[in-house]
CSV table of C-alpha atoms in Angstrom, one decimal:
chain,number,residue,atom,x,y,z
A,10,MET,CA,0.0,0.0,0.0
A,11,ARG,CA,2.8,2.4,0.9
A,12,TYR,CA,4.5,1.6,-2.4
A,13,PHE,CA,1.3,2.3,-4.3
A,14,LYS,CA,0.9,5.7,-2.6
A,15,ILE,CA,4.5,6.6,-3.4
A,16,ILE,CA,3.9,5.8,-7.1
A,17,VAL,CA,0.7,7.8,-7.2
A,18,ALA,CA,2.4,10.8,-5.5
A,19,PHE,CA,5.2,10.6,-8.0
A,20,VAL,CA,2.8,10.7,-10.9
A,21,ILE,CA,0.9,13.7,-9.4
A,22,LEU,CA,4.0,15.7,-8.6
A,23,THR,CA,6.0,15.0,-11.7
A,24,GLY,CA,3.0,15.8,-13.8
A,25,ALA,CA,2.6,19.2,-12.2
A,26,MET,CA,6.4,19.8,-12.3
A,27,ALA,CA,6.7,18.8,-15.9
A,28,ALA,CA,3.9,21.2,-16.9
A,29,GLN,CA,5.8,24.0,-15.3
A,30,ALA,CA,9.3,22.9,-16.4
A,31,GLN,CA,8.3,23.2,-20.0
A,32,THR,CA,7.9,27.0,-19.5
A,33,ARG,CA,10.9,29.2,-18.9
A,34,TYR,CA,10.2,32.2,-16.7
A,35,THR,CA,12.1,35.4,-16.2
A,36,TYR,CA,11.6,37.7,-13.2
A,37,THR,CA,12.0,41.4,-12.4
A,38,PRO,CA,13.2,42.4,-8.9
A,39,TRP,CA,10.6,42.6,-6.2
A,40,GLU,CA,9.2,46.1,-5.7
A,41,PRO,CA,7.3,47.4,-2.6
A,42,GLY,CA,3.6,47.9,-3.1
A,43,TYR,CA,1.7,48.3,0.2
A,44,GLN,CA,2.2,47.9,3.9
A,45,ASP,CA,-0.4,47.7,6.8
A,46,LYS,CA,-0.9,46.0,10.1
A,47,GLY,CA,2.5,44.2,9.9
A,48,VAL,CA,1.9,42.9,6.4
A,49,GLU,CA,4.3,43.9,3.6
A,50,ILE,CA,3.1,43.4,0.1
A,51,ASP,CA,5.5,43.4,-2.9
A,52,TYR,CA,5.1,42.8,-6.6
A,53,ARG,CA,7.3,41.6,-9.5
A,54,TRP,CA,6.7,40.8,-13.2
A,55,VAL,CA,7.0,37.2,-14.5
A,56,SER,CA,7.5,36.8,-18.2
A,57,TRP,CA,7.5,33.7,-20.4
A,58,GLN,CA,7.6,32.9,-24.1
A,59,LYS,CA,8.8,36.5,-24.8
A,60,LYS,CA,5.4,38.0,-25.3
A,61,ASN,CA,3.5,36.9,-22.1
A,62,LYS,CA,3.8,38.3,-18.6
A,63,SER,CA,1.9,38.4,-15.4
A,64,ARG,CA,2.4,40.0,-12.0
A,65,GLU,CA,3.3,38.0,-8.9
A,66,ILE,CA,2.4,39.1,-5.4
A,67,ARG,CA,4.4,38.4,-2.3
A,68,CYS,CA,3.2,39.0,1.3
A,69,ARG,CA,5.5,38.9,4.3
A,70,PHE,CA,4.5,39.0,8.0
A,71,TYR,CA,5.3,37.3,11.4
A,72,VAL,CA,3.2,35.0,13.5
A,73,ASP,CA,3.8,34.2,17.2
A,74,ALA,CA,3.5,30.4,16.6
A,75,ARG,CA,5.8,27.6,15.3
A,76,PRO,CA,5.5,26.3,11.7
A,77,ASP,CA,4.1,23.0,13.0
A,78,GLU,CA,1.4,24.9,14.8
A,79,ILE,CA,0.4,26.9,11.7
A,80,ILE,CA,0.2,24.1,9.0
A,81,GLY,CA,-3.2,22.9,10.3
A,82,LEU,CA,-4.8,26.1,9.2
A,83,PHE,CA,-4.5,24.8,5.6
A,84,GLN,CA,-5.9,21.3,6.3
A,85,ASN,CA,-9.2,22.1,8.1
A,86,GLN,CA,-12.1,23.6,6.1
A,87,GLY,CA,-13.5,25.5,9.1
A,88,ASP,CA,-10.1,27.1,9.7
A,89,ILE,CA,-9.7,28.1,6.0
A,90,GLN,CA,-13.1,29.8,5.9
A,91,ALA,CA,-12.3,31.6,9.2
A,92,TRP,CA,-9.2,33.3,7.8
A,93,ALA,CA,-9.5,33.4,4.0
A,94,VAL,CA,-11.5,36.5,3.3
A,95,GLY,CA,-14.2,35.9,0.7
A,96,ALA,CA,-14.2,32.1,1.1
A,97,LYS,CA,-17.9,31.2,0.9
A,98,ALA,CA,-17.4,27.5,0.8
A,99,CYS,CA,-14.5,25.1,1.2
A,100,GLU,CA,-13.8,21.4,1.1
A,101,VAL,CA,-10.5,19.6,1.9
A,102,LYS,CA,-9.7,16.2,0.3
A,103,PRO,CA,-6.7,14.7,2.1
A,104,TYR,CA,-4.2,12.3,0.5
A,105,ASP,CA,-1.7,12.1,3.3
A,106,GLN,CA,0.1,14.4,5.7
A,107,GLU,CA,2.3,15.8,2.9
A,108,GLN,CA,-0.4,16.3,0.2
A,109,TRP,CA,-4.0,17.4,0.0
A,110,TRP,CA,-6.5,19.2,-2.2
A,111,VAL,CA,-8.6,22.1,-1.3
A,112,TYR,CA,-11.7,23.3,-3.1
A,113,THR,CA,-12.6,27.0,-2.4
A,114,LEU,CA,-15.5,29.1,-3.6
A,115,PHE,CA,-14.9,32.8,-3.4
A,116,ASP,CA,-17.7,35.4,-3.1
A,117,VAL,CA,-15.8,38.6,-3.5
A,118,PRO,CA,-16.9,42.3,-3.9
A,119,TRP,CA,-17.5,44.1,-7.2
A,120,PRO,CA,-15.7,44.5,-9.6
A,121,LEU,CA,-14.4,41.0,-9.1
A,122,GLU,CA,-16.6,38.1,-10.0
A,123,PRO,CA,-17.3,34.9,-8.0
A,124,LYS,CA,-14.7,32.2,-8.7
A,125,ASP,CA,-13.7,28.9,-7.4
A,126,ILE,CA,-10.4,27.1,-7.4
A,127,VAL,CA,-9.1,23.6,-6.7
A,128,THR,CA,-5.6,23.7,-5.3
A,129,HIS,CA,-3.1,20.8,-4.7
A,130,TYR,CA,-0.9,21.4,-1.7
A,131,ARG,CA,2.5,19.7,-1.3
A,132,LYS,CA,4.4,20.1,2.0
A,133,GLU,CA,8.2,20.1,2.1
A,134,GLU,CA,10.5,20.6,5.0
A,135,LYS,CA,14.3,21.4,4.8
A,136,GLY,CA,16.4,22.5,7.7
A,137,GLY,CA,13.4,23.4,9.8
A,138,ILE,CA,11.9,25.6,7.1
A,139,VAL,CA,8.5,24.4,6.0
A,140,THR,CA,7.1,25.2,2.5
A,141,LEU,CA,3.7,24.5,1.1
A,142,TYR,CA,3.7,24.4,-2.7
A,143,MET,CA,0.4,25.1,-4.5
A,144,VAL,CA,-0.8,24.5,-8.0
A,145,ALA,CA,-4.2,24.6,-9.6
A,146,THR,CA,-5.8,21.2,-10.4
A,147,PRO,CA,-9.1,22.4,-11.9
A,148,ASP,CA,-10.5,19.0,-12.8
A,149,ARG,CA,-10.1,17.4,-9.4
A,150,PHE,CA,-13.5,18.6,-8.2
A,151,PRO,CA,-16.8,18.8,-10.2
A,152,ARG,CA,-17.3,22.2,-11.9
A,153,ARG,CA,-20.2,24.5,-11.3
A,154,SER,CA,-22.0,26.1,-14.2
A,155,ASP,CA,-22.6,29.4,-12.4
A,156,VAL,CA,-19.0,30.0,-11.3
A,157,SER,CA,-15.8,30.6,-13.3
A,158,ARG,CA,-13.0,28.3,-12.2
A,159,MET,CA,-9.4,29.4,-12.0
A,160,GLU,CA,-7.5,27.2,-14.4
A,161,ARG,CA,-3.8,28.3,-14.0
A,162,TYR,CA,-2.4,29.2,-10.7
A,163,GLN,CA,0.7,28.5,-8.6
A,164,GLY,CA,1.9,29.8,-5.3
A,165,SER,CA,3.7,28.9,-2.1
A,166,TRP,CA,3.8,29.5,1.7
A,167,THR,CA,7.2,29.5,3.4
A,168,PHE,CA,7.4,29.3,7.2
A,169,THR,CA,10.8,30.1,8.6
A,170,PRO,CA,11.3,29.7,12.4
A,171,GLN,CA,12.5,32.7,14.4
A,172,GLU,CA,13.7,33.1,18.0
A,173,GLY,CA,11.1,32.9,20.7
A,174,GLY,CA,8.9,30.5,18.9
A,175,LYS,CA,7.8,32.9,16.2
A,176,THR,CA,7.7,32.3,12.5
A,177,LYS,CA,8.4,34.5,9.5
A,178,VAL,CA,5.7,33.8,6.9
A,179,GLU,CA,6.1,34.5,3.1
A,180,PHE,CA,3.2,34.0,0.8
A,181,CYS,CA,3.7,34.2,-3.0
A,182,SER,CA,0.9,34.0,-5.6
A,183,LEU,CA,0.9,34.0,-9.4
A,184,THR,CA,-2.1,33.7,-11.7
A,185,PHE,CA,-1.8,33.5,-15.5
A,186,LYS,CA,-4.7,35.7,-16.5
A,187,ASP,CA,-5.1,39.4,-17.1
A,188,PRO,CA,-7.2,41.2,-14.4
A,189,PRO,CA,-10.9,41.9,-15.3
A,190,VAL,CA,-10.4,45.7,-14.5
A,191,PRO,CA,-7.4,48.1,-14.5
A,192,ARG,CA,-4.9,47.5,-11.8
A,193,PHE,CA,-5.3,50.9,-10.2
A,194,ILE,CA,-8.8,49.9,-9.4
A,195,LEU,CA,-8.1,46.3,-8.5
A,196,ASP,CA,-4.9,46.7,-6.4
A,197,PRO,CA,-6.5,48.6,-3.4
A,198,ILE,CA,-9.3,46.0,-3.2
A,199,ILE,CA,-6.8,43.1,-3.3
A,200,GLN,CA,-4.5,44.8,-0.8
A,201,ARG,CA,-7.3,45.3,1.7
A,202,MET,CA,-8.5,41.7,1.3
A,203,MET,CA,-5.0,40.4,1.7
A,204,VAL,CA,-4.2,42.4,4.8
A,205,ASN,CA,-7.6,41.5,6.4
A,206,SER,CA,-7.1,37.8,5.5
A,207,LEU,CA,-3.6,37.5,6.8
A,208,THR,CA,-4.5,39.4,10.0
A,209,ASP,CA,-7.2,36.9,10.7
A,210,PHE,CA,-4.7,34.1,9.8
A,211,THR,CA,-2.3,35.4,12.4
A,212,LYS,CA,-4.9,35.8,15.1
A,213,LEU,CA,-6.2,32.3,14.5
A,214,ALA,CA,-2.7,30.7,14.4
A,215,GLU,CA,-1.7,32.4,17.6
A,216,ALA,CA,-5.0,31.4,19.3
A,217,LYS,CA,-4.5,27.8,18.5
A,218,LYS,CA,-0.9,27.3,19.5
């Protein structure tokens, strides 16, 4: 049984990695974008195939809890809905302690439209630093006819232990689709949502430790 699980995991991971490995990305340096309530938001441009580009967002903040006390917030649907602003519905489908899938339905304010996403999480630990790698797996859950599903997405959460039992958290997110409205309208909305979401994330993590 363990051998079978290893083979299945290998197929899943190498399939996701191969799809990304076929594309070569170039990156601009990170540039500061917004800061509030202890959350720093930066941006950089990611280009591929010469003519395509998208903007990646990075959020950095600190949590008064250890990485192993934080990871559970990504594995319980009640916790996810408690901190992920706009998450109207959520379902977690576990594979093992190192991998799981999450379906999330977002009901967000205008000018954004309701969307859902299916995300595959893969946990990796090296030298005490824990990283969650995320990639969209849109066909893992049934589709809804009334909601647009995010097809291409990748991101990561990195948890670096600090002195005194605290953790430095870095969240990176990249979508491969142009925004529905100009960025000068969209950015303040996303920034407020990110700050509120990560503030709730921090409070929940610290309350559970």
